[in-house]
Amino acid sequence: MAEYKLIGKNYTTPDLVAKVTGKAKYAEDYRAEGMLFCKLLLSPMPHARVRNIDAREALAMPGVKAILTADELPPPPPPPAPPPGQPAVTQPPNENALTNEPVYQGEPILAVAAVDETTAADAIERIVLDLEPLPFAVDPLDSLRPNGPNARLEGNTYINRELKSLKWTEKDFSDATDGRLPMGEAPDTFSIGDLEAGFKQADLVLDETFLTQSTTHHPLETRTAMATWQNGKLHLYCSTQSTVQTVGNVARWVGIKPEDVVLISEFTGGGFGSKIPGSQTMAIPALLSKKTGQPVMMRISREEEHYIGRARAGVQARARVGFRKDGRITAIDVFTIQDSGPYGAQGDYRNVGIMASLAFQPMAMRWRGVTVLTNTPPRAPQRAPGGQQMNGIFDPIVSKAARKLGIDQVEIRRVNAPSGKATFGPPDPKTGKQGYVTSAFVREALDKGAELFGWEAKKQYSGKRRGSKARGIGVSVSPFNAGSTGFDGLLIIRPDGMLQVQSGVGNLGTHSVIDVTRVAAEMLDMPWDRCEVQFGNTSKHLPWTCVSAGSQTTHAMTRANYAAAMDAKKKLQEIAAKDLGGRAEDYDIGNQRVFRKGSPGSGLTFAQAARRAIQLGGVYDGHELPKDINAFTTRSATALAGTGLMGVARDNYPHDGNTLSHVVAFAEVEVDVETGALRIVEYATVADVGTVLHPHSLSGQVFGGSMLGIGHAISQRWLYDRQYGMPLAKRFHYNGPPTILDAPANVKFAALNIADPETPVGARGVGESPVGAGYAAILTALADALGDDVFRRTPVTPDLILASLELGHGSHDALTTNV
Amino acid sequence: MAVIHDMMPAFELFQPTSIADTLTLLGRYRGDAWVMAGGLDSFDWLKDRIKRPRYVVDIGGVAELKGIRASGAGLEIGAGTTLTEVVRHPVVKEKFGILLEAAEAAASPQIRNQGTIGGNVSQDTRCWYYRAGWSCYRAGGNICYADTPTAINREHAIFDADRCVAVSPSDTAPALIALDAKMVIRNLEGERVVDAENYFIGPGIDITRMNILQPGDLLTAIRIPDTWAGAQFYFEKIADRKVWDFPLVNVASAMVANQSAIQRIRLALNGVAAHPKRLVEVEAAVTGKPRNEQTAEMAGRLAIAGAQPLQHNGYKLPLVKNLVKRAIRGVEGSWTS
Amino acid sequence: MDFLTWGRSPWGEWILTHVSWDLLWASIFAGVVFLVAHASYMVLSAHRKREAHEADALERSLPGLPERIPKHSLAARLFHWIMAVAMFVLLLTAFLPIVGIRFPWVQWHWMAGLLLTASILFHIVHATFWLDFWSIWVGPKDIPEFKAEVLREFGHDVPGPKPGKYPLGNRLYHTVIVVAGLLVVATGLVMMKRVHTPFFTRNPYLFGDATWGVTYVLHGTAGVALVGLVIAHVYFAVRPEKWWITKGMIVGWITRRQYLEHHEPSRWAIARSSASPNRPGPAV
Amino acid sequence: MSDKDMADANMMPERGVSRRAFIKGVIAAGAAVSSTAYLFRAPIFGQPGAPGAVERLITLNVNGQMRRVDVMKQETLAMTLRYKLGLTGTKLGCDRSECGACTVLIDDVPHYSCSILTHSVRGRKVVTIEGLAGADGTLHPVQQGVVEEQGFQCAFCMPGFVMAAVGFLKVNPNPTRAELAHGVSGNLCRCQDYDKILTAFMRGAEILRRA
């Protein structure tokens, strides 16, 4: 592959020193003269109607400035466009910043602004709420039972995007025996090939039920926001994943034009899918600030973050899988129930089917699903939405089959691995043809991983015990969406010769906000110290950019920056041709000069070219813009016009297939069968993510994503009291994200670094795939150590292991969620 | 009155620098005073605005309560000594290793740097219904939300439950009981010394408190006699995560044994009842018995006699059984790699 | 003084939790005040019973009366004393912790409660089929006696009916105790569902918060009422001029003399050894 | 100031510097422009003269500077640092000693600043992330290690993590990777890039030993 100077090289991101010295400003670090603080009044009930609010006593308190209720909000906007793989489901009533019909305990009902937080909190306590309790459900199966409660007055599920009430029959439930998931009416389904024929060819058929828990995203920075108004424009200091893509949402939530929003988010303390488009609640400080005429800071507490901070949709699944003697999967029939929270349906359950069809390339497959509303916090995509659940459901089955068929765990995955332009997902209704990926090198990844992990050597530990300590090894193949297309790149070669790249990517910790701009520098052969990246503030004139989510950024924005760089290069060549004669093609660029091919010393410096571009005007300095770029980019480019040679273009590059990345993970675990204590001895991953842009951040993304999955496997909980519909695990201490000591001690990583053929530079995204890989590598290793069927749900905590080994059953019945 | 769990309400703060001043304050405000040492338990209550003391007496600045000193035949640990200081103390390491292990197993480094041993033994239960501010028995109500057909009680009690099924979360308490430690309590009337095991009380005796401290009382020191110095110790804590989490169950034992038999032993558990539980019957049963698998097996079975599991904590029976076995016969086998 | 205590449901709604234990002190106070008042009164007023000559006359008119008049069957006495024991255990286990004497009381409390329930059930059956069921009740028929008693209490030596088997006070007391007892037993039984017992899985969600609140209040009210009632009962039981009644409850019989002095043979007929034509008539 | 504020102000004990002047000073210093409101809160249950009673106007030693500040009785150090002294490098992740983002050094020992009263650090040496680098901007070795290894992702946990590491290395300057992990185990990272965090700190420890 091409020899790069910047791409694939480690470097220090320009924002790192600010971070490590504490100078970096996150939303809660901004201050403004006369800043007020607001606090939220959260619903104490899982579902209720507000009869009356008496805030007189609160408003009479010294220092209390204003209260904001749902009635003062603009009408609820439609939910934001979800990332690829997430079918957009829109239906009223949509979530809004505040509500008069809370549909989960902890939903904000009103907000109070006061001179300080203590006063605001005291004021909240003085408010008298009159609530009418309404029926509620916190467990999907409860809601599906005959006469079961509905989470919403309008119904409990979506059928053709309509909110409807769906109940299963007693028979549906009684048919399901020994802990198997009942399978009643499922409104959603897709099929690939002839299922029956598939199962006919099978030598072994497994029928397993598995529960994956919902989990709060809990980024370390809560969704705090500070708002102030200056000459009619809202200046919002917030915590969001996507700088540019958040503007439109904020405008809708606050009820103003996007042009009137200045969004500042230079640093974001993580998101994992919970802050893709910002948060409805950002409207609260914005509107309170408008109402009081003073800046308003809304500091969101950790407990509030549990409520309004989004969560992954738990999926209960039952899968029948047919295997041939050689391990080839002939058929998959999977049934999924998704806990969707109280608002829109998530795509997770559907992704379970789609990703299974890719990871295991079944000859035939059927996916069925029902998404059930519950009175629990709203769901949102969380790293690998549905992909992670898929791995948890299927990898243990595949490993179990391997044991039954006497095949090696890695081998059975190699046999079924997607390769090249592997097909997957539901066939197109019109053509009947399935989609396919741009490229997949899973076998190569498995081979490299097996070698890195020392699989052959470790096989001797498989299922072995020494004293009370059982060892097991496991492996997982995890695919997920890894890129979109069609966004804009924008850069300026300044008269001082510097390259200024405008990045609309959010700075949420993936480093992609900077990493993707290195492509522009690379293509223009600019030394990195001559480059400057503008980001994190829409008043800096940023281009139309993808949401920083769904692993889209690396793919989408390397393409966009590549396009902008190519546009700049073309303009450099044209300017050179204009001034020095000849045709543009006769010129080349390098070493910050545009020169006649063959004589690098000739031509113009970039600085000179930039000055010429300003003189020439028109397309060269941004006074004339391409027609196909987004209006947002047009606004930004227009504002920057005349400051230098402008490279601006939309990514129109073709790509044949869907862009997905694959990560394979290997794990070795040690379980003390007397105590259920678990230790992850070793963990190794190999990433098939195309060209490596930035090794440090790639390895970090893969391991961090893996840990998110590992947390789901061993510790992260979602607990509800069913009597009152109240969450019990609201804070870190109770919901238990893994600590540094729960992480594997010995970690290995490698990337295939095989360029994706369908995109310039060949880089794909990576954020999602590692999650399912980490999750299932641990689960398969646990099953290898303890035996199959020891657990049918996650997290696999000591109580689950002990109850299963010593009492012959789990701590909780097989189907109850939220325990 | 709407509920909010953020920002501490105002209180009057006292930071006395002597035990005498502290006792004066506690005597003056009795039930209205909230004693705060490291504050790590207190701040949860105060920030959640569930407990609303008028007067907070912060004893963090009382030098007399800090430090570890030799006392007669043994050690006296000031109640205000941080867990880190306990962990780093040479004599603790040399003679009472089990206390070092227990203290180091607690919470996180920063919490051990601030949390005191007095606070660790005297802290309140972490039953999430109670800590969420639900008005249960322990909070003065007339219901236990943790023992209902639908309750989530994986963490709760299997022994000595009386209406309330909460458990004591302390890691150091069972170690102190195993070491036959004495708790030194002072109030304006004077000083009294009680055995560690009698310091803790169950809901049957007082459903709103976990130890015998009455308003006006102050735990000033913990005395560890040399009785068990250098004995064979065993401590193990089982928790979900390796940091922060309280024990699902922990076990602590001090044993003197020779080749032929166990001569004397003290054994205590925590995480199984509202108070750390000393296993007197087991101690009696194994004394004089050889230290082998059979004795361990018998001890394990005896340890869970009379246990009453709830819906979701049945696993604590095998866990207790196995931990007690290990306390007797140790852990078998391990992997080198 | 608050009569009720309130709590918050997990949803923040106000819910009734119990009666205020201040009522306990009120009840004890009431009981003590009553006995002091009554005692001091009794010091002044002589106790009224039939004059010796009247009793002699009556005795002559009713030949053949046994020396010992059987009053309480063994069963009846057993019941009474078992109930008494149960009642004491219940009151002590209930109220000692409240006054600060702490011990694990719950198990003893519900066990004693079951004993009380059993004994009451036995009593109801026994009284219905083997005893003169109505002899203990008060009704319109007692109004003359009531008048007479009241007048006598105020020092008028009026003629008028004497009590039947049970003195009026006795019967009034019984009525009150029946109400309080049944209330406390009924509520107590359902409250057992809220604590851990061998009989069924604990389920505090059997009723809604409001229903439970009322249950607790009734149980508490009846409970504190019983404190006062028991004080009064014990007081009378030990009063010298009433001792013969207490003795009757121990040995089961009273003397012929006591029968004639304190009771109205017409209202409490006793079988006589030799049948006599002339039926017992009113005293003259 | 409102009348109430005046009243409160007058309730305040005057110690050396006049309270009003002091407040002006703070505001001028820009340390607390955001939240002067914090300053004007009175104690609700005054108990003058009681043993151990505390004054609101105190002096703190933060990053080597003596800072005078008006502190509520129930105020935590994290709040004082962030909202009174303008030191926003210290982060609030959970405010319940469950994540470590607010870790600072008090007399060289790592503490959760969200869980200690500001009044408890009077006369003690407080160092925050802002106090690590030299006046000339040279990074502390641990910070240098982070930069060289491109440690951390969103970095919201970073200030706390770095302070915990600095504190731990003062006690154990030459730790194994496992010991170091144990030393900084009181800090949570939700990006969970723990492996690279340890690599960065091991590098920092190495630089520290060389320095």
PDB file of C-alpha atoms in Angstrom, chain A residues 26 52 64 125 167 277 349 369 461 497 508 582 608 617 660 684:
ATOM      1  CA  TYR A  26     -15.854  21.013  29.109  1.00  0.00           C
ATOM      2  CA  ASN A  52     -51.119  20.409  39.247  1.00  0.00           C
ATOM      3  CA  VAL A  64     -35.066  31.910  43.026  1.00  0.00           C
ATOM      4  CA  GLU A 125     -38.120  20.672  47.591  1.00  0.00           C
ATOM      5  CA  LYS A 167     -50.726  -8.956  23.942  1.00  0.00           C
ATOM      6  CA  PRO A 277     -27.224  14.659  18.555  1.00  0.00           C
ATOM      7  CA  TYR A 349     -33.110  -6.056  17.951  1.00  0.00           C
ATOM      8  CA  GLY A 369     -38.711  -9.367  16.654  1.00  0.00           C
ATOM      9  CA  TYR A 461      -5.933 -24.978  29.590  1.00  0.00           C
ATOM     10  CA  GLY A 497       1.400  29.166   4.072  1.00  0.00           C
ATOM     11  CA  LEU A 508     -15.549  13.163  22.249  1.00  0.00           C
ATOM     12  CA  GLY A 582       1.126  25.178 -19.311  1.00  0.00           C
ATOM     13  CA  GLN A 608       2.184  32.656  -2.766  1.00  0.00           C
ATOM     14  CA  GLY A 617     -11.275  35.289  -6.070  1.00  0.00           C
ATOM     15  CA  LEU A 660     -18.498  -2.548   7.920  1.00  0.00           C
ATOM     16  CA  ALA A 684      -6.128 -10.210  22.468  1.00  0.00           C
TER      17      ALA A 684
END
